[in-house]
């Protein structure tokens, strides 16, 4: 068993090893078999036109069904997956699976729903990304306009010139770009102006205390004004209360996402929970 972990075949689980290092090794081992055995599933969280609909689509959120630990959220395994490069295989699966689901929704009559997929830093720097996206769209016969790729502000700004090049090639395919977790990284407004994005997602950190913190409201209001001047759609994430929903709508956010309006759900439940909202408003 330990042999499969190391080229030399020696035992990694030595008592002298600290608990955290052992935990990390176990995670890595389990993650490798998760990739091999396809233990992943996408959950879908609805995005609403403010204040309460229609549903414009969903964000695909990765879940890992660990054989012993149950459902593991991405924050607990994506850092390790990034460190080891396993994220490239996982993200490729995510893009393909999201396109397959888009096709299924389209066939079921939900042809206006958009799908947003999160990209890791590593995938974003990977030379094969544009081909990967193009192939997934073609394989499932999905119109590129249906697909949005979310990259965090920090990833987009890290190597801004290189990012711009990749993003322009993705946009040339016809997919849309959304800047995730906006306000948490170091933004250059010079680059923000040039980024070929169509959407900004205000980080939930600004939303969670909105009713009690005037500074958060001021920041959101400024982001909305800036984003709108740049022609961007503004999404607020992490909306949990009716007060936040109301506030964000009045501040001018175009779309809302959060537990108040809909939790991430497996595909079948997503349709049951959201189809009527879409149809009622369409
Ligand atoms: P994110 O893209 O900013 O996704 C939003 C996160 O906020 C999700 O957590 C979602 O479940 C959670 N959320 C949504 N509404 C609410 C709310 O009202 N309150 C609170 N407290 N949380 C809310 P999740 O699914 O655990 O994902 C965490 C992060 O993991 C994501 O942040 C994204 O950066 C990353 N991630 C998720 N799926 C993927 C994927 O397929 N590939 C990659 N590379 N990263 C992913
Ligand atoms: Mg996201
Ligand atoms: Mg986010
Ligand atoms: Mg986030």
XYZ file of C-alpha atoms and ligand atoms in Angstrom:
331
model
C 0.000 0.000 0.000
C 2.675 2.450 1.017
C 4.593 1.222 -1.985
C 2.234 2.819 -4.428
C 3.101 6.182 -2.931
C 6.834 6.320 -3.345
C 9.174 5.339 -6.110
C 11.530 3.821 -3.552
C 8.708 1.957 -1.882
C 9.580 2.918 1.651
C 6.889 3.602 4.172
C 5.772 7.219 4.377
C 3.595 6.761 7.436
C 6.303 6.830 10.036
C 5.442 7.697 13.609
C 8.082 10.409 13.566
C 6.245 12.267 10.876
C 4.055 15.044 12.157
C 0.326 14.700 11.881
C -0.011 17.399 9.270
C 2.568 15.875 6.933
C 0.882 12.477 7.247
C -2.472 14.079 6.535
C -1.086 15.771 3.432
C 0.341 12.506 2.131
C -2.898 10.713 2.712
C -4.756 13.471 0.914
C -2.404 13.229 -2.033
C -2.783 9.456 -2.174
C -6.582 9.701 -1.975
C -6.682 12.488 -4.527
C -4.741 10.380 -7.020
C -7.214 7.565 -6.674
C -10.097 10.045 -6.858
C -8.821 11.124 -10.264
C -8.318 7.517 -11.353
C -11.752 6.394 -10.081
C -13.615 9.541 -11.066
C -14.984 10.372 -7.622
C -15.921 13.923 -8.613
C -19.288 15.504 -9.235
C -20.353 18.980 -10.237
C -22.939 20.813 -8.158
C -24.740 23.764 -9.684
C -25.644 27.010 -7.950
C -28.174 29.274 -9.677
C -27.426 32.854 -10.683
C -30.441 35.175 -10.598
C -31.172 38.425 -12.267
C -31.557 40.862 -9.344
C -33.561 40.832 -7.186
C -35.121 37.370 -7.562
C -35.056 36.048 -11.082
C -35.194 34.803 -13.733
C -32.414 32.256 -13.364
C -29.776 33.098 -15.926
C -27.759 29.956 -15.403
C -25.486 28.274 -12.932
C -22.001 28.158 -11.562
C -20.500 24.676 -11.579
C -18.885 23.875 -8.231
C -16.688 20.857 -7.789
C -17.402 18.204 -5.161
C -15.398 15.133 -4.235
C -17.195 12.039 -2.979
C -14.500 10.578 -0.779
C -15.167 6.869 -0.178
C -14.750 7.254 3.621
C -15.016 10.955 4.372
C -18.078 11.726 2.289
C -18.468 15.001 0.466
C -15.272 17.077 0.472
C -15.480 20.797 -0.485
C -12.972 22.199 -2.990
C -11.118 24.357 -0.447
C -9.926 21.141 1.195
C -8.331 19.583 -1.872
C -7.765 22.204 -4.577
C -4.553 23.577 -2.983
C -3.041 20.061 -3.025
C -4.353 19.434 -6.529
C -2.710 22.675 -7.660
C 0.586 21.890 -5.963
C 0.843 18.510 -7.654
C -0.568 19.382 -11.062
C -3.496 16.993 -10.567
C -5.738 20.026 -10.977
C -5.017 19.981 -14.724
C -6.714 16.608 -15.082
C -9.506 17.648 -12.723
C -10.184 20.978 -14.453
C -10.215 19.249 -17.839
C -12.868 16.883 -16.483
C -14.821 19.841 -15.060
C -14.869 21.726 -18.376
C -15.966 18.646 -20.251
C -18.622 17.694 -17.693
C -19.993 21.248 -17.593
C -20.364 21.220 -21.385
C -22.075 17.832 -21.233
C -24.526 19.252 -18.689
C -25.112 22.367 -20.775
C -26.023 20.123 -23.694
C -28.435 18.166 -21.489
C -30.124 21.387 -20.287
C -30.373 22.610 -23.845
C -31.993 19.324 -24.926
C -34.449 19.652 -22.015
C -35.527 23.105 -23.210
C -33.366 25.277 -20.937
C -31.490 26.699 -23.859
C -30.971 30.147 -22.338
C -29.089 28.905 -19.285
C -25.470 29.862 -19.095
C -22.830 27.773 -17.336
C -19.938 29.276 -15.403
C -16.848 27.174 -14.724
C -14.021 28.077 -12.346
C -10.480 27.880 -13.653
C -7.452 27.211 -11.481
C -4.289 29.294 -11.736
C -2.406 26.332 -13.171
C -5.034 25.543 -15.796
C -5.081 29.176 -16.764
C -1.320 29.147 -17.399
C -1.495 25.871 -19.264
C -0.856 26.047 -22.981
C -3.587 23.534 -23.803
C -6.463 25.479 -22.234
C -7.852 27.077 -25.382
C -7.868 23.751 -27.277
C -9.394 22.015 -24.284
C -12.291 24.451 -24.164
C -12.795 24.372 -27.925
C -12.787 20.547 -27.951
C -15.280 20.290 -25.082
C -17.677 22.702 -26.812
C -17.392 20.822 -30.092
C -17.708 17.381 -28.523
C -21.018 18.273 -26.910
C -22.289 20.608 -29.595
C -22.562 23.551 -27.232
C -22.704 27.161 -28.431
C -19.677 28.974 -26.938
C -21.946 31.849 -25.857
C -23.447 29.513 -23.247
C -20.127 29.073 -21.437
C -18.490 31.491 -19.002
C -15.061 30.965 -17.521
C -14.476 32.410 -14.056
C -10.949 33.364 -13.108
C -10.118 35.083 -9.878
C -8.893 38.620 -9.871
C -5.550 37.464 -8.421
C -5.021 34.967 -11.242
C -5.964 37.465 -13.921
C -3.642 40.130 -12.549
C -0.677 37.900 -11.683
C 0.917 38.060 -15.102
C -1.359 40.544 -16.724
C 0.167 40.551 -20.204
C 0.113 36.760 -20.487
C -3.401 36.674 -19.031
C -4.599 39.153 -21.585
C -3.325 36.941 -24.380
C -5.031 33.776 -23.083
C -8.246 35.652 -22.343
C -8.336 37.193 -25.794
C -7.952 33.764 -27.367
C -10.759 32.378 -25.199
C -12.996 35.302 -26.099
C -12.195 34.679 -29.766
C -13.759 31.227 -29.295
C -16.952 32.961 -28.205
C -16.918 32.156 -24.472
C -17.353 34.856 -21.812
C -14.944 35.778 -19.047
C -15.938 36.613 -15.494
C -13.585 38.054 -12.865
C -14.250 36.151 -9.622
C -13.640 37.251 -6.023
C -13.299 40.824 -7.174
C -11.933 43.195 -4.565
C -9.774 40.648 -2.750
C -6.668 40.804 -4.951
C -4.475 43.585 -6.214
C -6.298 45.097 -9.113
C -4.683 47.267 -11.645
C -7.391 49.462 -13.065
C -5.244 49.851 -16.162
C -5.501 46.106 -16.784
C -9.089 45.862 -15.660
C -9.889 48.324 -18.415
C -8.184 46.088 -20.999
C -9.361 42.703 -19.745
C -11.861 41.234 -22.206
C -14.242 40.310 -19.382
C -17.992 40.803 -19.397
C -18.654 40.267 -15.703
C -17.303 41.121 -12.252
C -18.228 39.032 -9.236
C -18.079 40.974 -5.990
C -16.521 38.776 -3.351
C -18.808 37.536 -0.610
C -16.491 39.129 1.945
C -18.036 42.490 1.021
C -21.559 41.105 1.099
C -21.635 39.231 4.398
C -21.649 42.303 6.695
C -23.267 44.660 4.249
C -26.226 45.610 6.441
C -23.980 46.537 9.363
C -20.889 47.923 7.684
C -21.187 51.173 5.787
C -17.701 50.733 4.347
C -18.751 47.529 2.583
C -21.738 49.286 1.086
C -19.481 52.124 -0.100
C -17.032 49.677 -1.679
C -19.787 47.741 -3.443
C -21.347 50.921 -4.710
C -17.970 52.030 -6.098
C -17.354 48.648 -7.746
C -20.796 48.763 -9.354
C -20.207 52.282 -10.675
C -16.765 51.408 -12.014
C -17.926 48.104 -13.494
C -20.925 49.656 -15.193
C -18.794 52.426 -16.685
C -16.572 49.685 -18.123
C -19.628 47.909 -19.512
C -19.461 44.966 -17.106
C -22.259 42.931 -15.596
C -22.009 42.972 -11.792
C -22.740 39.822 -9.808
C -22.811 39.698 -6.012
C -21.938 36.339 -4.455
C -22.763 34.986 -1.030
C -26.196 36.599 -0.685
C -27.680 35.089 2.464
C -30.365 37.491 3.726
C -33.308 39.414 2.228
C -31.684 42.619 3.531
C -28.550 41.908 1.490
C -30.664 41.041 -1.545
C -32.499 44.330 -1.227
C -29.380 46.368 -0.563
C -27.437 44.847 -3.466
C -30.315 45.393 -5.844
C -30.561 49.047 -4.803
C -26.790 49.442 -5.164
C -27.206 48.377 -8.793
C -25.926 44.783 -8.889
C -27.292 43.031 -11.977
C -27.165 39.461 -10.714
C -27.238 37.730 -7.360
C -25.959 34.386 -6.195
C -26.135 32.920 -2.710
C -27.740 30.531 -0.263
C -30.794 32.800 0.084
C -31.674 32.239 -3.560
C -30.272 28.776 -4.102
C -27.674 26.373 -2.751
C -25.338 24.417 -5.013
C -27.184 21.217 -6.001
C -26.595 18.099 -8.100
C -27.832 18.472 -11.685
C -31.182 16.700 -11.273
C -32.159 18.742 -8.213
C -30.958 21.951 -9.835
C -33.517 21.595 -12.596
C -36.333 20.709 -10.171
C -35.506 23.690 -7.964
C -35.002 26.281 -10.686
C -36.894 25.376 -13.858
C -40.150 27.003 -12.705
C -38.377 30.241 -11.742
C -36.948 30.407 -15.223
C -40.223 29.559 -16.920
C -42.313 31.890 -14.785
C -40.222 34.876 -15.726
C -39.389 33.962 -19.323
P -16.004 30.647 -5.829
O -15.844 30.391 -7.274
O -15.909 32.058 -5.369
O -17.391 29.982 -5.448
C -18.276 30.488 -4.483
C -18.226 29.686 -3.225
O -19.117 30.266 -2.281
C -18.719 28.234 -3.359
O -17.995 27.451 -2.414
C -20.173 28.328 -2.960
O -20.720 27.096 -2.500
C -20.064 29.328 -1.833
N -21.320 30.033 -1.624
C -22.307 30.293 -2.495
N -23.302 30.995 -1.933
C -22.940 31.208 -0.655
C -23.559 31.888 0.464
O -24.650 32.443 0.370
N -22.863 31.893 1.631
C -21.658 31.288 1.768
N -21.057 31.350 2.951
N -21.042 30.646 0.748
C -21.679 30.609 -0.439
P -17.335 26.073 -2.817
O -18.248 25.315 -3.725
O -16.872 25.441 -1.558
O -16.086 26.527 -3.687
C -15.033 27.263 -3.131
C -14.051 27.702 -4.187
O -13.421 26.571 -4.799
C -14.710 28.449 -5.344
O -14.922 29.799 -4.995
C -13.674 28.271 -6.439
O -12.630 29.200 -6.300
C -13.131 26.890 -6.120
N -13.755 25.920 -7.046
C -15.007 25.382 -6.981
N -15.215 24.532 -8.010
C -14.072 24.552 -8.748
C -13.667 23.874 -9.964
O -14.405 23.119 -10.606
N -12.382 24.112 -10.401
C -11.551 24.974 -9.738
N -10.315 25.155 -10.240
N -11.911 25.629 -8.631
C -13.157 25.424 -8.129
Mg -16.524 31.165 -8.947
Mg -16.099 33.882 -5.891
Mg -14.606 32.743 -3.451
